[in-house]
XYZ file of C-alpha atoms in Angstrom:
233
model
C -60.827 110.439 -35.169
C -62.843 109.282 -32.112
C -61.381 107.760 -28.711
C -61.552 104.559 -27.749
C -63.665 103.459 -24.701
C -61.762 100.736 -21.861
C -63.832 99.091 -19.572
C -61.677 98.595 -16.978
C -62.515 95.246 -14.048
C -60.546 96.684 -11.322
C -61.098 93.391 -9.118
C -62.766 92.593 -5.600
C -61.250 95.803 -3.943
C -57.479 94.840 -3.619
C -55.492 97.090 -5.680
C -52.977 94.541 -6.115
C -55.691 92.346 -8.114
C -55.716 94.554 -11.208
C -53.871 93.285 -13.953
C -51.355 94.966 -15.195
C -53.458 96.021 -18.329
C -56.069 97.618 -16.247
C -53.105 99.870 -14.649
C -51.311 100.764 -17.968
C -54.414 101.681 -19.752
C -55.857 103.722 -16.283
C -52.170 105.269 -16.228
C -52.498 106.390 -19.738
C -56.096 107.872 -19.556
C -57.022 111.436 -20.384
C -60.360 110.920 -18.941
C -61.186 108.692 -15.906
C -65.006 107.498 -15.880
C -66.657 105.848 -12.618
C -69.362 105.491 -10.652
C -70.602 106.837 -7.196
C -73.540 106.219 -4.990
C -75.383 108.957 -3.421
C -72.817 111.377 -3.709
C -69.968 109.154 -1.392
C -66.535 108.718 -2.267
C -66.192 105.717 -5.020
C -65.138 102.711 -4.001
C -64.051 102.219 -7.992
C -61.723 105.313 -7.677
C -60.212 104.458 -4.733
C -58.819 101.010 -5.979
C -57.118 102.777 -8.998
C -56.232 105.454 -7.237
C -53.042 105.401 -7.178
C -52.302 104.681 -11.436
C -54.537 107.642 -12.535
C -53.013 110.645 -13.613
C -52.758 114.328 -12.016
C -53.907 115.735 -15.218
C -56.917 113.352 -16.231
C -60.759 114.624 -16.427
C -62.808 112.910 -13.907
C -66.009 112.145 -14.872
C -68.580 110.800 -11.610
C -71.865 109.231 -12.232
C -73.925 109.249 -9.446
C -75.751 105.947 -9.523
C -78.770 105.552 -6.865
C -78.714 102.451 -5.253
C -82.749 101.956 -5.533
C -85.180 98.766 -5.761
C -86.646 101.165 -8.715
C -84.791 100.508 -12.421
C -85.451 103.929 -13.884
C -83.084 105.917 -11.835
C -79.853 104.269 -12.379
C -80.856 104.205 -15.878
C -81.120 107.880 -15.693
C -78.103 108.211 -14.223
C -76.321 105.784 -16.893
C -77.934 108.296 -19.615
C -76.221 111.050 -18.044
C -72.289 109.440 -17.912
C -73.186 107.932 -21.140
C -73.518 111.505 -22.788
C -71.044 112.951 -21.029
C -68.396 109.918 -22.029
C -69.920 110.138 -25.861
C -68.434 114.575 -25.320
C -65.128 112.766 -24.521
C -64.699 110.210 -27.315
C -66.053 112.908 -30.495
C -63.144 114.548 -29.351
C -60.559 112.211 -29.587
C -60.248 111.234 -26.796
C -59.668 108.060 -24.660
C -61.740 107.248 -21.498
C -61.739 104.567 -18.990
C -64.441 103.516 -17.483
C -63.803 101.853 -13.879
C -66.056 98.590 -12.869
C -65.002 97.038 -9.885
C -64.956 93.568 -10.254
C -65.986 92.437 -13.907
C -67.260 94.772 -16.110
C -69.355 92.200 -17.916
C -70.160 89.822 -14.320
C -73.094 92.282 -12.803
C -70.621 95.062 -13.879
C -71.937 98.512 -14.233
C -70.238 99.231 -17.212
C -72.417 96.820 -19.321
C -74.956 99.857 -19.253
C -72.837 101.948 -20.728
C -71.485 99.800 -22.843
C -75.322 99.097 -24.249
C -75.674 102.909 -24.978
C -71.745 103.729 -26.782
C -70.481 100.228 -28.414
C -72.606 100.827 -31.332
C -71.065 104.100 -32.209
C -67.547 103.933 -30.841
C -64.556 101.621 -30.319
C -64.719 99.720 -26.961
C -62.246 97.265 -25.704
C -63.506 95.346 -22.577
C -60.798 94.287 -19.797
C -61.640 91.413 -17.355
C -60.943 91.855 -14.312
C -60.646 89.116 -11.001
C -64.654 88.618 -9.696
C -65.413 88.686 -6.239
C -66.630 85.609 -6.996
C -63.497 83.985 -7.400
C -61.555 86.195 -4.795
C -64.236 84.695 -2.195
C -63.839 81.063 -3.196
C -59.671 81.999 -2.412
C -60.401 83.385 0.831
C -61.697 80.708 1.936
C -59.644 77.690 0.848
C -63.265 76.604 -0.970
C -63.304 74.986 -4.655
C -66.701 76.107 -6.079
C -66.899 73.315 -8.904
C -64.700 70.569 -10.374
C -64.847 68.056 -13.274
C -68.523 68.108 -14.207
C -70.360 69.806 -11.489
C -72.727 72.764 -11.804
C -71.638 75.989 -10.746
C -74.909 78.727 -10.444
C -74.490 82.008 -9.265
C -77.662 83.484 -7.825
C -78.556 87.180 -6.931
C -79.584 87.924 -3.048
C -82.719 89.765 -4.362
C -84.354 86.381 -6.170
C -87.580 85.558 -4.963
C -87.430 82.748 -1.835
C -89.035 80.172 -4.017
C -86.837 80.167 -7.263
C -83.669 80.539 -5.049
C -84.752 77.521 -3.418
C -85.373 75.844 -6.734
C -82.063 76.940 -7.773
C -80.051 75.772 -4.769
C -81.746 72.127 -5.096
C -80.476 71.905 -8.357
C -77.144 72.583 -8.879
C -73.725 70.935 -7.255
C -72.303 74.056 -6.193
C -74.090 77.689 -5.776
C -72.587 81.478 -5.011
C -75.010 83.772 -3.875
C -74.272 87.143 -4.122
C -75.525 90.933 -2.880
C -76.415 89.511 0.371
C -77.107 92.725 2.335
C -80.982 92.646 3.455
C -81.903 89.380 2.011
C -79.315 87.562 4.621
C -82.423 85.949 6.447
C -83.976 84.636 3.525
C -80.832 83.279 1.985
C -80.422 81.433 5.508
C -83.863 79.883 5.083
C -83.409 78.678 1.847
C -80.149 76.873 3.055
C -81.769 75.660 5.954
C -84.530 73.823 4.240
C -82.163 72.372 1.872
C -79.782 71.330 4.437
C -76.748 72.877 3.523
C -76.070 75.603 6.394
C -73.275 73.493 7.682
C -71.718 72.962 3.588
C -71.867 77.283 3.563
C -69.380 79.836 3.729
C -70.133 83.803 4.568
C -67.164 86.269 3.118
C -67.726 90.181 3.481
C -65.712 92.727 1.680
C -63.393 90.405 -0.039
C -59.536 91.136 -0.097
C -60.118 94.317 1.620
C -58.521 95.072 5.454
C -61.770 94.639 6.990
C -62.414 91.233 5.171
C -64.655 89.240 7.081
C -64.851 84.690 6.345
C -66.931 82.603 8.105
C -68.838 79.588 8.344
C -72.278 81.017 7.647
C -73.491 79.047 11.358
C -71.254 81.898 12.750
C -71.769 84.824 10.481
C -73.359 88.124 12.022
C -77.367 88.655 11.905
C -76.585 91.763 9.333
C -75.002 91.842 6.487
C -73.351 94.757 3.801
C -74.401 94.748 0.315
C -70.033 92.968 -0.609
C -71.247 89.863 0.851
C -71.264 86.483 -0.292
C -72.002 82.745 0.396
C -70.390 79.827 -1.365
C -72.665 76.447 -0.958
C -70.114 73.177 -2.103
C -72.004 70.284 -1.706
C -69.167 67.870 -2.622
C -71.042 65.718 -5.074
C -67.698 65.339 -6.948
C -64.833 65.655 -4.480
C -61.374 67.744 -5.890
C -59.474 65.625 -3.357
């Protein structure tokens, strides 16, 4: 019999915001999968940290962060084969996403490359998304409005495009495109109706009206846009 592979949403970066299936099934684990960048400590590890086991195989993809597809896909190859070693014999492996596996999720990759010959069982986990939207005390959509969720890295013109068309908009992976996003809400008008969050539900969370947030920003950032079409009050 093969293993069964769990991707695991581990949440924002809170430990606290796993469920409590994420912990009993990263508790239970013979083999712990997750992802790295560039060799650092992983930021997935370190919010399940304290449920894996002292006996579990650790298997580390290093993932490059790069503008360029083909070398995360590489890299996705790699874990992939590694993981496939692990299930042929027997046994179970988690796979740890931070945030959603399934919401810009890195497991969906592997997921692509295993589901067709093995058992998978996907486990949501809380979106940065949503733990943004709590930090701030900010409603992203209610009764019939139009929530759209927009990457940092979309070209000025479509974001634009995007922004003008929908009631409420979260625009996420910030990082370097923190100028354009800014000019795209100031043409539209809404730089007063936006909120900046960095590292959500971490210690070093940062919320802010986006008038006051700082000329850089880290890749965990996010603005919220509520243009109160349809007020919750």
């Amino acid at each position: 019999m093969t293993g069964t592979l769990y991707g695991i949403g581990l949440g924002p970066g809170d430990p606290e915001l796993m469920t409590l299936k994420a912990a009993r099934l990263i508790a239970a684990a013979p083999v712990v999968a997750y992802p790295t960048l560039a060799g650092a400590d992983s930021f997935a590890r370190s919010i399940a940290a304290e449920h894996i086991a002292p006996d579990a195989r650790e298997i580390v993809m290093d993932v490059p962060m790069t503008v360029a597809r083909q070398p995360a896909q590489d890299a996705y190859d790699i874990g992939a084969d590694a993981i496939r070693a692990a299930l042929l014999a027997g046994d179970d492996v988690v796979c740890l996403c931070e945030g959603d596996p399934f919401f810009y999720g890195s497991f969906m990759y592997l997921y692509a490359r295993l589901s067709d010959d093995f058992s998978v069982e996907v486990v949501p986990g809380v979106t940065s998304m949503t733990a943004c939207a709590g930090a701030m005390g900010m409603p992203l959509a209610a009764r019939n409005e139009v929530l759209t969720v927009i990457p940092g890295p979309l070209d000025e013109t479509a974001m634009r495009a995007r922004v003008a068309a929908s009631d409420s908009v979260v625009i996420m992976k910030v990082g370097r495109h923190l100028d354009k996003i800014r000019r795209v809400l100031e043409a539209e008008g809404l730089t007063d109706r936006a909120a900046y969050v960095e590292r959500a539900s971490l210690a070093n969370e940062v919320r802010l009206p986006l008038a006051k947030a700082p000329g850089k920003a880290p890749y965990f950032s996010m603005i919220l846009v509520t243009k109160g079409a349809d007020p919750w009050l």
